[in-house]
Coordinates of C-alpha atoms and ligand atoms in Angstrom, one line a residue:
X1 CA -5.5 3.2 -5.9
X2 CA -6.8 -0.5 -5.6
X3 CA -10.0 -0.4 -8.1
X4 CA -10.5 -4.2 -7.2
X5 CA -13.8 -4.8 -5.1
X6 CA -12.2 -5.9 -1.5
X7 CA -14.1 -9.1 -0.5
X8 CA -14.6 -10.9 3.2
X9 CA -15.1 -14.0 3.2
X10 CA -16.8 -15.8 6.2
X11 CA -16.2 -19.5 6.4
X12 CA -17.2 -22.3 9.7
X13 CA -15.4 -25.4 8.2
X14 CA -13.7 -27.1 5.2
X15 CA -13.1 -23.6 3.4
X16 CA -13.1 -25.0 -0.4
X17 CA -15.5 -22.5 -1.2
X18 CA -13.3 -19.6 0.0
X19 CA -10.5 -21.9 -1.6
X20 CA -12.1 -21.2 -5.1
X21 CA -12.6 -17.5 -4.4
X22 CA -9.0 -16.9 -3.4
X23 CA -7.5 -18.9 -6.2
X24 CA -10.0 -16.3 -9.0
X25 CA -8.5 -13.6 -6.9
X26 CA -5.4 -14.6 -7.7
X27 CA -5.6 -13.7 -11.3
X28 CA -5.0 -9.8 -12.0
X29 CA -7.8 -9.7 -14.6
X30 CA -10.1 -10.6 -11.4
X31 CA -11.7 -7.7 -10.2
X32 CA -11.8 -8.5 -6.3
X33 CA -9.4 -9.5 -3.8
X34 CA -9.7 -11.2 0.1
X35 CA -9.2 -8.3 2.6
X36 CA -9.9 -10.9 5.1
X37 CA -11.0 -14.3 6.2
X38 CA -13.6 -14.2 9.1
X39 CA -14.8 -17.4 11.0
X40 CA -16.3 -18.5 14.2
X41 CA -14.3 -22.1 14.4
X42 CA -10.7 -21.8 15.5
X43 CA -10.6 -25.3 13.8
X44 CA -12.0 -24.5 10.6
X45 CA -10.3 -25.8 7.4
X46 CA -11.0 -22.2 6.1
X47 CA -8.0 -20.7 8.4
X48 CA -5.4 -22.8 6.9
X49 CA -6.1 -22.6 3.7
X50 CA -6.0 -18.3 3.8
X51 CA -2.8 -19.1 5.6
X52 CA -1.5 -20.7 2.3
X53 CA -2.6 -17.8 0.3
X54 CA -1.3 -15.3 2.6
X55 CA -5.0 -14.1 3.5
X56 CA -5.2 -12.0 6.9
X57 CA -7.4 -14.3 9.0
X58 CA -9.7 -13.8 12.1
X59 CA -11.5 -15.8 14.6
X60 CA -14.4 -14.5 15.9
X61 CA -16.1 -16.1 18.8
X62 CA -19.3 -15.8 17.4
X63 CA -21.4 -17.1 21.0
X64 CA -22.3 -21.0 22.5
X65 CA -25.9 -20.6 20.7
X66 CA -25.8 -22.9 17.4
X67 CA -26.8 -21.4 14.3
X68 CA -26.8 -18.1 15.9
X69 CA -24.8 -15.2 16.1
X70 CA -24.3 -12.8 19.4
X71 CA -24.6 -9.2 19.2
X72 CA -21.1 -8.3 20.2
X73 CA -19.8 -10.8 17.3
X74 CA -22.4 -9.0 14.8
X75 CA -20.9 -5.9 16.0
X76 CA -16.9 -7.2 15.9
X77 CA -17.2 -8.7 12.4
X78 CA -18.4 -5.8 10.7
X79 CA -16.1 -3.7 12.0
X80 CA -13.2 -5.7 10.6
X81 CA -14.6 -5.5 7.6
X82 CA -15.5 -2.0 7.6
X83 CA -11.5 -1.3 8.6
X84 CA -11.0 -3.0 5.9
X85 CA -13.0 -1.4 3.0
X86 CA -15.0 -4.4 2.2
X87 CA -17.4 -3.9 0.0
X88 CA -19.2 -7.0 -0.5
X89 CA -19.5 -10.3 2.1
X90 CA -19.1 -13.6 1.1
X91 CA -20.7 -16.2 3.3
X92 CA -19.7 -19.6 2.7
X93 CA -20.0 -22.3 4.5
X94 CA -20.8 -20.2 7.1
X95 CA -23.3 -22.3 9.9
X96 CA -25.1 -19.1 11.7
X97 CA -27.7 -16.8 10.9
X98 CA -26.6 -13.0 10.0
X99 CA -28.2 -10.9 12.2
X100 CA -27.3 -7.2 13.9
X101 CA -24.8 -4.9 12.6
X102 CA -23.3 -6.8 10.1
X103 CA -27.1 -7.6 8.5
X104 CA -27.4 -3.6 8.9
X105 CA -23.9 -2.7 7.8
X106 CA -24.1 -4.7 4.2
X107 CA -27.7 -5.3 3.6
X108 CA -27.1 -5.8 -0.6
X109 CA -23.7 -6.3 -0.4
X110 CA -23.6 -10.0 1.4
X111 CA -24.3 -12.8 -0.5
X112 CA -24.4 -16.5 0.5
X113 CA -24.1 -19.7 -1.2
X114 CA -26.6 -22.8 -0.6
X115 CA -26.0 -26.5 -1.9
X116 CA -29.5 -26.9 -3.4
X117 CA -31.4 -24.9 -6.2
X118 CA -33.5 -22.7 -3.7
X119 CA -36.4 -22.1 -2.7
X120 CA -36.1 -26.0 -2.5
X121 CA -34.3 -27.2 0.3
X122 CA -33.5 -24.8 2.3
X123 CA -31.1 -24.9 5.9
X124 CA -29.0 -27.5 6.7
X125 CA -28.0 -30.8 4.6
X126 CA -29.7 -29.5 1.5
X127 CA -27.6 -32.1 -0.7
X128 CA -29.6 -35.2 2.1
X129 CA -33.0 -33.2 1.9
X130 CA -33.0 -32.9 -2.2
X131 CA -31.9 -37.1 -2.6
X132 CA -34.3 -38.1 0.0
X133 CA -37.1 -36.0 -1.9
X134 CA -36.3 -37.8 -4.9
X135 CA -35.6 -35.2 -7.4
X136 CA -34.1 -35.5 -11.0
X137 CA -31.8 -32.4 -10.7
X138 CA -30.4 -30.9 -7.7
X139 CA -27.6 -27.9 -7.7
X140 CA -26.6 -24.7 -6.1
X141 CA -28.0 -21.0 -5.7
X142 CA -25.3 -18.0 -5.3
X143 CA -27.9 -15.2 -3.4
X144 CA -28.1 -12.6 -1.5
X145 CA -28.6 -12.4 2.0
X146 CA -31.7 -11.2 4.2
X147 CA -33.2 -11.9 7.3
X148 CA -34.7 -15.3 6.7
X149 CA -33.0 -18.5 6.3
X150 CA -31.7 -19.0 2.1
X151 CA -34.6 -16.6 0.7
X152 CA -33.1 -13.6 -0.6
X153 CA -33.1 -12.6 -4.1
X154 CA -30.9 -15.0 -6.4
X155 CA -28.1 -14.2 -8.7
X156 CA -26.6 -17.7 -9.9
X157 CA -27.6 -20.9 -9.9
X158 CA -26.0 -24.1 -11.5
X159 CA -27.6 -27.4 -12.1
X160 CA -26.9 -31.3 -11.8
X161 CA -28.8 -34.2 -12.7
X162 CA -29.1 -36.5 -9.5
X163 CA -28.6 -40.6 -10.3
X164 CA -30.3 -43.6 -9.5
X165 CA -26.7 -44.4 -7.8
X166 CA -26.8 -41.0 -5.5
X167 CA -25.4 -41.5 -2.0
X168 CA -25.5 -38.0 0.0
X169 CA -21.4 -38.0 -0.8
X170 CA -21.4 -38.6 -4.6
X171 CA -24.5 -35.8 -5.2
X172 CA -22.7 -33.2 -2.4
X173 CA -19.3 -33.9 -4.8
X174 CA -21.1 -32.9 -7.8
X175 CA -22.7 -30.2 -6.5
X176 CA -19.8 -28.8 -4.4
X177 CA -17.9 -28.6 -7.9
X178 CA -20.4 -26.5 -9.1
X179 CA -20.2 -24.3 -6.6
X180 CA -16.8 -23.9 -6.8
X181 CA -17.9 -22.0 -10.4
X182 CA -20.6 -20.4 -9.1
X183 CA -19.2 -18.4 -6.3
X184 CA -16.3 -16.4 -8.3
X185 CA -18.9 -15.8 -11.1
X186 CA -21.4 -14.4 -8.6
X187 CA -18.4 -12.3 -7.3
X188 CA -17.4 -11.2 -10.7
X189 CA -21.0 -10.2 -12.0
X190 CA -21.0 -7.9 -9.3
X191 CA -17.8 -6.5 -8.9
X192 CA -17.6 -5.7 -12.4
X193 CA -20.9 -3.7 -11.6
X194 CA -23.0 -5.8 -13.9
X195 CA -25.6 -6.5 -11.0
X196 CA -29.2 -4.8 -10.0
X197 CA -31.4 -6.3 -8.0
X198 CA -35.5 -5.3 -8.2
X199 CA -37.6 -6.9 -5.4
X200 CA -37.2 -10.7 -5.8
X201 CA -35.3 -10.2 -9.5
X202 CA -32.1 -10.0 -10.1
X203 CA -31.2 -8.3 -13.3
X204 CA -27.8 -9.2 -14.9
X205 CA -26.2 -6.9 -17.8
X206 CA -24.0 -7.5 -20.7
X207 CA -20.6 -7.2 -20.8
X208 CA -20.3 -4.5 -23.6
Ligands
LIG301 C1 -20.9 -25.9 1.0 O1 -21.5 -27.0 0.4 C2 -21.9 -24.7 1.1 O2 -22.8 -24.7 0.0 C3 -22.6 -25.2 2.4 O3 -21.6 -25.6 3.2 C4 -20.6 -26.2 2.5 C5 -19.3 -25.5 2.9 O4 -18.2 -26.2 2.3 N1 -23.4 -24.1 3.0 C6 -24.5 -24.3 3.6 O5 -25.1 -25.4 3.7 C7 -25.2 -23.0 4.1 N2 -26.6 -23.2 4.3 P1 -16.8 -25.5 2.2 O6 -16.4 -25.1 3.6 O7 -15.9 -26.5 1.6 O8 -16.9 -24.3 1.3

């Protein structure tokens, strides 16, 4: 029996997010694995990359409406997951809002990451909207995922300091790195069951 938490991961572009995932996957002592790799871009960066790791892939055509999802998607995703015995979602990178059955199917077990330290910044270009306010440290948030836009309950967050030299590019770099950290710990903490969440707070326990 696989006693490894079986992860989907749901990517629109690049995929270096996903990228970091599959590589901590690919350590035994990790304990989850990629049952699949879900996105709405048939170009997206994301589907070559689970190609290279040998990661069952699947477009979904997720509707014409940006930052939305269709029903019938809604419905289609979570039912490759739930043929697959995922247990937790991954969203990252992924450019719509979760909404129908897959919000109903893994309300608590989908989490998302977001380039800015949240509830700052949320939506789109976080890295752009955290430079152009002018603060001193900017970073990411690993959370889990409701029905509004970046605001459910956070489980990791990772900080940078933001210089006077900033462009959009150099602060995004330094942030995406942290992310890259963030997201397999975030998987970790709660595939090793070390996880509760109580309204807003999320509670983390020692490894004993
Ligand atoms: C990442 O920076 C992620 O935090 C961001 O999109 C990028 C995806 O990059 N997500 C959001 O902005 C969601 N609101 P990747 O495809 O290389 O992982």
């Amino acid at each position: 029996m696989d006693k490894k938490l079986a992860l989907a991961v749901i990517a629109s572009g690049r995929g270096s997010n996903f990228e970091a995932l599959a590589a901590a996957c690919r350590d035994d002592r990790f304990p989850a694995r990629i049952a699949i790799l879900l996105t709405d871009n048939p170009e997206a960066g994301a589907l070559a990359v689970a190609e290279a790791f040998g990661i069952e892939r699947a477009v979904v055509d997720c509707g014409p409406k940006k930052g939305s999802m269709s029903p019938d998607a809604s419905e289609r995703m979570a039912a490759l997951c739930g043929e697959r015995g995922v247990g937790l979602v991954c969203l990252a990178g992924f450019m719509r809002i979760v909404k129908g059955e897959l919000m109903r199917a893994f309300r608590g077990r989908m989490i998302n990451i977001h380039p800015a330290l949240l509830p700052s910044f949320k939506g789109l270009d976080g890295q752009r909207q955290a430079l152009e306010y002018g603060v001193r440290y900017a970073g990411c948030t690993v959370h889990f995922v409701d029905e509004g836009v970046d605001t459910g309950p956070i489980l990791v967050q990772r900080v940078v300091p933001v210089s006077q030299e900033d462009t959009v590019e150099s602060l995004s770099a330094r942030i995406l790195a942290e992310e890259h950290i963030a997201y397999p710990m975030a998987v970790r903490l709660i595939a090793e069951g070390r996880v509760r969440a109580d309204g807003r707070r999320v509670f983390i326990h020692d490894d004993d």
